[in-house]
GROMACS .gro file of C-alpha atoms in nm:
model
  162
    1MET     CA    1  -1.569   0.656   4.010
    2GLU     CA    2  -1.251   0.468   3.898
    3ILE     CA    3  -1.251   0.113   3.789
    4GLU     CA    4  -0.955  -0.106   3.718
    5LYS     CA    5  -0.982  -0.374   3.440
    6ASN     CA    6  -0.682  -0.578   3.310
    7GLY     CA    7  -0.437  -0.326   3.460
    8VAL     CA    8  -0.606  -0.032   3.288
    9GLU     CA    9  -0.763   0.231   3.504
   10GLU     CA   10  -1.101   0.343   3.375
   11ILE     CA   11  -1.274   0.656   3.485
   12GLU     CA   12  -1.632   0.770   3.431
   13THR     CA   13  -1.675   1.111   3.278
   14THR     CA   14  -1.973   1.326   3.187
   15PRO     CA   15  -2.060   1.383   2.822
   16GLU     CA   16  -1.896   1.730   2.831
   17GLN     CA   17  -1.584   1.597   2.983
   18THR     CA   18  -1.572   1.317   2.725
   19GLN     CA   19  -1.606   1.573   2.436
   20GLY     CA   20  -1.319   1.777   2.600
   21LEU     CA   21  -1.088   1.467   2.612
   22ILE     CA   22  -1.173   1.387   2.247
   23ARG     CA   23  -1.080   1.741   2.143
   24ALA     CA   24  -0.762   1.737   2.348
   25TYR     CA   25  -0.654   1.408   2.192
   26GLU     CA   26  -0.800   1.461   1.844
   27ASN     CA   27  -0.458   1.477   1.674
   28ASP     CA   28  -0.350   1.158   1.835
   29ILE     CA   29  -0.674   0.987   1.730
   30LEU     CA   30  -0.659   1.117   1.384
   31GLY     CA   31  -0.297   1.000   1.350
   32GLY     CA   32  -0.390   0.652   1.477
   33LEU     CA   33  -0.671   0.627   1.229
   34LEU     CA   34  -0.456   0.744   0.933
   35ALA     CA   35  -0.178   0.508   1.038
   36ALA     CA   36  -0.432   0.218   1.052
   37ALA     CA   37  -0.567   0.313   0.706
   38ASP     CA   38  -0.204   0.305   0.558
   39PHE     CA   39  -0.118  -0.025   0.720
   40CYS     CA   40  -0.221  -0.231   0.413
   41LYS     CA   41  -0.012  -0.020   0.195
   42ASP     CA   42   0.298  -0.066   0.422
   43ALA     CA   43   0.578  -0.275   0.285
   44ASP     CA   44   0.616  -0.439   0.633
   45SER     CA   45   0.270  -0.605   0.591
   46VAL     CA   46   0.398  -0.802   0.288
   47VAL     CA   47   0.526  -1.152   0.361
   48ASP     CA   48   0.740  -1.398   0.181
   49ILE     CA   49   0.591  -1.737   0.132
   50GLU     CA   50   0.813  -2.030   0.056
   51ILE     CA   51   0.678  -2.367  -0.079
   52VAL     CA   52   0.897  -2.645   0.064
   53ARG     CA   53   0.826  -3.006   0.005
   54LYS     CA   54   1.038  -3.288   0.170
   55GLY     CA   55   1.312  -3.029   0.272
   56MET     CA   56   1.344  -2.884  -0.081
   57LYS     CA   57   1.242  -2.529  -0.161
   58TYR     CA   58   1.048  -2.526  -0.490
   59PHE     CA   59   0.956  -2.157  -0.520
   60SER     CA   60   0.856  -1.855  -0.320
   61PHE     CA   61   0.635  -1.548  -0.371
   62LYS     CA   62   0.523  -1.242  -0.181
   63LEU     CA   63   0.176  -1.199  -0.029
   64ARG     CA   64   0.005  -0.867   0.051
   65PRO     CA   65  -0.301  -0.818   0.280
   66LEU     CA   66  -0.637  -0.813   0.127
   67SER     CA   67  -0.918  -0.571   0.209
   68GLU     CA   68  -1.270  -0.699   0.312
   69GLU     CA   69  -1.396  -0.589  -0.030
   70GLU     CA   70  -1.133  -0.808  -0.206
   71TYR     CA   71  -1.234  -1.110   0.008
   72GLN     CA   72  -1.600  -1.051  -0.073
   73ARG     CA   73  -1.530  -1.006  -0.452
   74CYS     CA   74  -1.350  -1.343  -0.450
   75ARG     CA   75  -1.639  -1.511  -0.272
   76ASN     CA   76  -1.898  -1.363  -0.507
   77ARG     CA   77  -1.709  -1.480  -0.815
   78ASN     CA   78  -1.704  -1.822  -0.687
   79THR     CA   79  -2.055  -1.852  -0.559
   80LYS     CA   80  -2.343  -1.985  -0.770
   81TYR     CA   81  -2.664  -1.787  -0.727
   82VAL     CA   82  -3.017  -1.910  -0.805
   83ARG     CA   83  -3.330  -1.693  -0.829
   84ASN     CA   84  -3.592  -1.779  -0.560
   85LYS     CA   85  -3.919  -1.762  -0.749
   86GLN     CA   86  -4.128  -1.713  -0.439
   87VAL     CA   87  -3.936  -1.423  -0.301
   88GLY     CA   88  -3.797  -1.291  -0.634
   89ILE     CA   89  -3.434  -1.250  -0.525
   90LYS     CA   90  -3.110  -1.427  -0.603
   91MET     CA   91  -2.996  -1.656  -0.326
   92PRO     CA   92  -2.651  -1.815  -0.287
   93GLU     CA   93  -2.671  -2.185  -0.365
   94ASP     CA   94  -2.315  -2.312  -0.353
   95THR     CA   95  -1.962  -2.176  -0.331
   96ASN     CA   96  -1.672  -2.350  -0.502
   97LEU     CA   97  -1.440  -2.333  -0.200
   98SER     CA   98  -1.133  -2.482  -0.374
   99ARG     CA   99  -1.152  -2.211  -0.641
  100TYR     CA  100  -1.237  -1.940  -0.390
  101ARG     CA  101  -0.932  -2.026  -0.182
  102SER     CA  102  -0.711  -2.031  -0.500
  103GLU     CA  103  -0.845  -1.693  -0.602
  104LEU     CA  104  -0.768  -1.540  -0.265
  105ILE     CA  105  -0.410  -1.656  -0.303
  106TYR     CA  106  -0.391  -1.531  -0.655
  107THR     CA  107  -0.532  -1.191  -0.565
  108ALA     CA  108  -0.299  -1.146  -0.268
  109THR     CA  109   0.024  -1.243  -0.467
  110MET     CA  110   0.241  -0.958  -0.542
  111PRO     CA  111   0.378  -0.916  -0.891
  112ASP     CA  112   0.759  -0.958  -0.932
  113ALA     CA  113   1.011  -0.690  -1.040
  114SER     CA  114   0.884  -0.723  -1.403
  115GLY     CA  115   0.523  -0.671  -1.293
  116VAL     CA  116   0.408  -1.023  -1.351
  117LYS     CA  117   0.253  -1.257  -1.098
  118ILE     CA  118   0.427  -1.596  -1.047
  119TRP     CA  119   0.092  -1.758  -1.149
  120ASP     CA  120   0.068  -1.572  -1.484
  121THR     CA  121   0.327  -1.733  -1.701
  122ALA     CA  122   0.183  -1.834  -2.031
  123GLY     CA  123   0.431  -2.128  -2.056
  124LEU     CA  124   0.314  -2.250  -1.718
  125TRP     CA  125  -0.044  -2.235  -1.832
  126THR     CA  126   0.038  -2.440  -2.139
  127LYS     CA  127   0.226  -2.706  -1.941
  128LEU     CA  128  -0.046  -2.728  -1.682
  129ASN     CA  129  -0.328  -2.718  -1.932
  130VAL     CA  130  -0.503  -2.427  -1.749
  131LEU     CA  131  -0.661  -2.095  -1.872
  132ASN     CA  132  -0.561  -1.853  -1.600
  133GLY     CA  133  -0.348  -1.787  -1.293
  134ILE     CA  134  -0.620  -1.899  -1.048
  135ASP     CA  135  -0.639  -2.239  -1.208
  136ALA     CA  136  -0.251  -2.248  -1.192
  137VAL     CA  137  -0.269  -2.183  -0.808
  138ASP     CA  138  -0.511  -2.472  -0.781
  139LYS     CA  139  -0.296  -2.712  -0.982
  140ILE     CA  140   0.041  -2.614  -0.811
  141LEU     CA  141  -0.047  -2.589  -0.443
  142MET     CA  142  -0.152  -2.880  -0.228
  143ALA     CA  143  -0.441  -2.843   0.005
  144GLY     CA  144  -0.216  -2.813   0.309
  145GLU     CA  145  -0.010  -2.553   0.137
  146LYS     CA  146  -0.301  -2.349   0.056
  147ASP     CA  147  -0.419  -2.373   0.421
  148MET     CA  148  -0.071  -2.244   0.526
  149VAL     CA  149  -0.083  -1.955   0.282
  150LEU     CA  150  -0.442  -1.865   0.373
  151SER     CA  151  -0.363  -1.865   0.740
  152LYS     CA  152  -0.075  -1.620   0.685
  153LEU     CA  153  -0.302  -1.412   0.449
  154ASP     CA  154  -0.574  -1.396   0.720
  155GLU     CA  155  -0.307  -1.297   0.970
  156ILE     CA  156  -0.162  -1.014   0.774
  157SER     CA  157  -0.519  -0.903   0.666
  158GLY     CA  158  -0.613  -0.850   1.027
  159TYR     CA  159  -0.835  -1.161   1.082
  160GLU     CA  160  -0.617  -1.316   1.348
  161ASN     CA  161  -0.541  -0.998   1.554
  162ASN     CA  162  -0.579  -1.038   1.928
   0.00000   0.00000   0.00000
């Protein structure tokens, strides 16, 4: 029985026919899976971010996609956990969202040609009175700019795919 949905013709197959189709197209499927795995390493997935205020460009940097593991690592580092004495396990109590958002941006920022991230300049840290690049992101970018950067980061990381 053939069914048409959204301009795509669907056919019903037996389990044996399905296995045959999978074997017939195995190389195409494998190629698609490998291409999807390499996507995050692709230079085309890196985007330029420009920070412009009142029509004046202040600086720019390159942003790369993050893996789900990197998102989770940033969240864990910025979440306070407390031990639930009744259950005996650690439970998340509070996440410092401002610092979490800054750490996502910091983690996704590509180093420049010399191998240094824009946020990791010792002179910058001294002038801003911060201890690390994540704090520098927090001091330099305004809330709306962080939103714009994070929206682009989500897009290139696959969170806004249709």
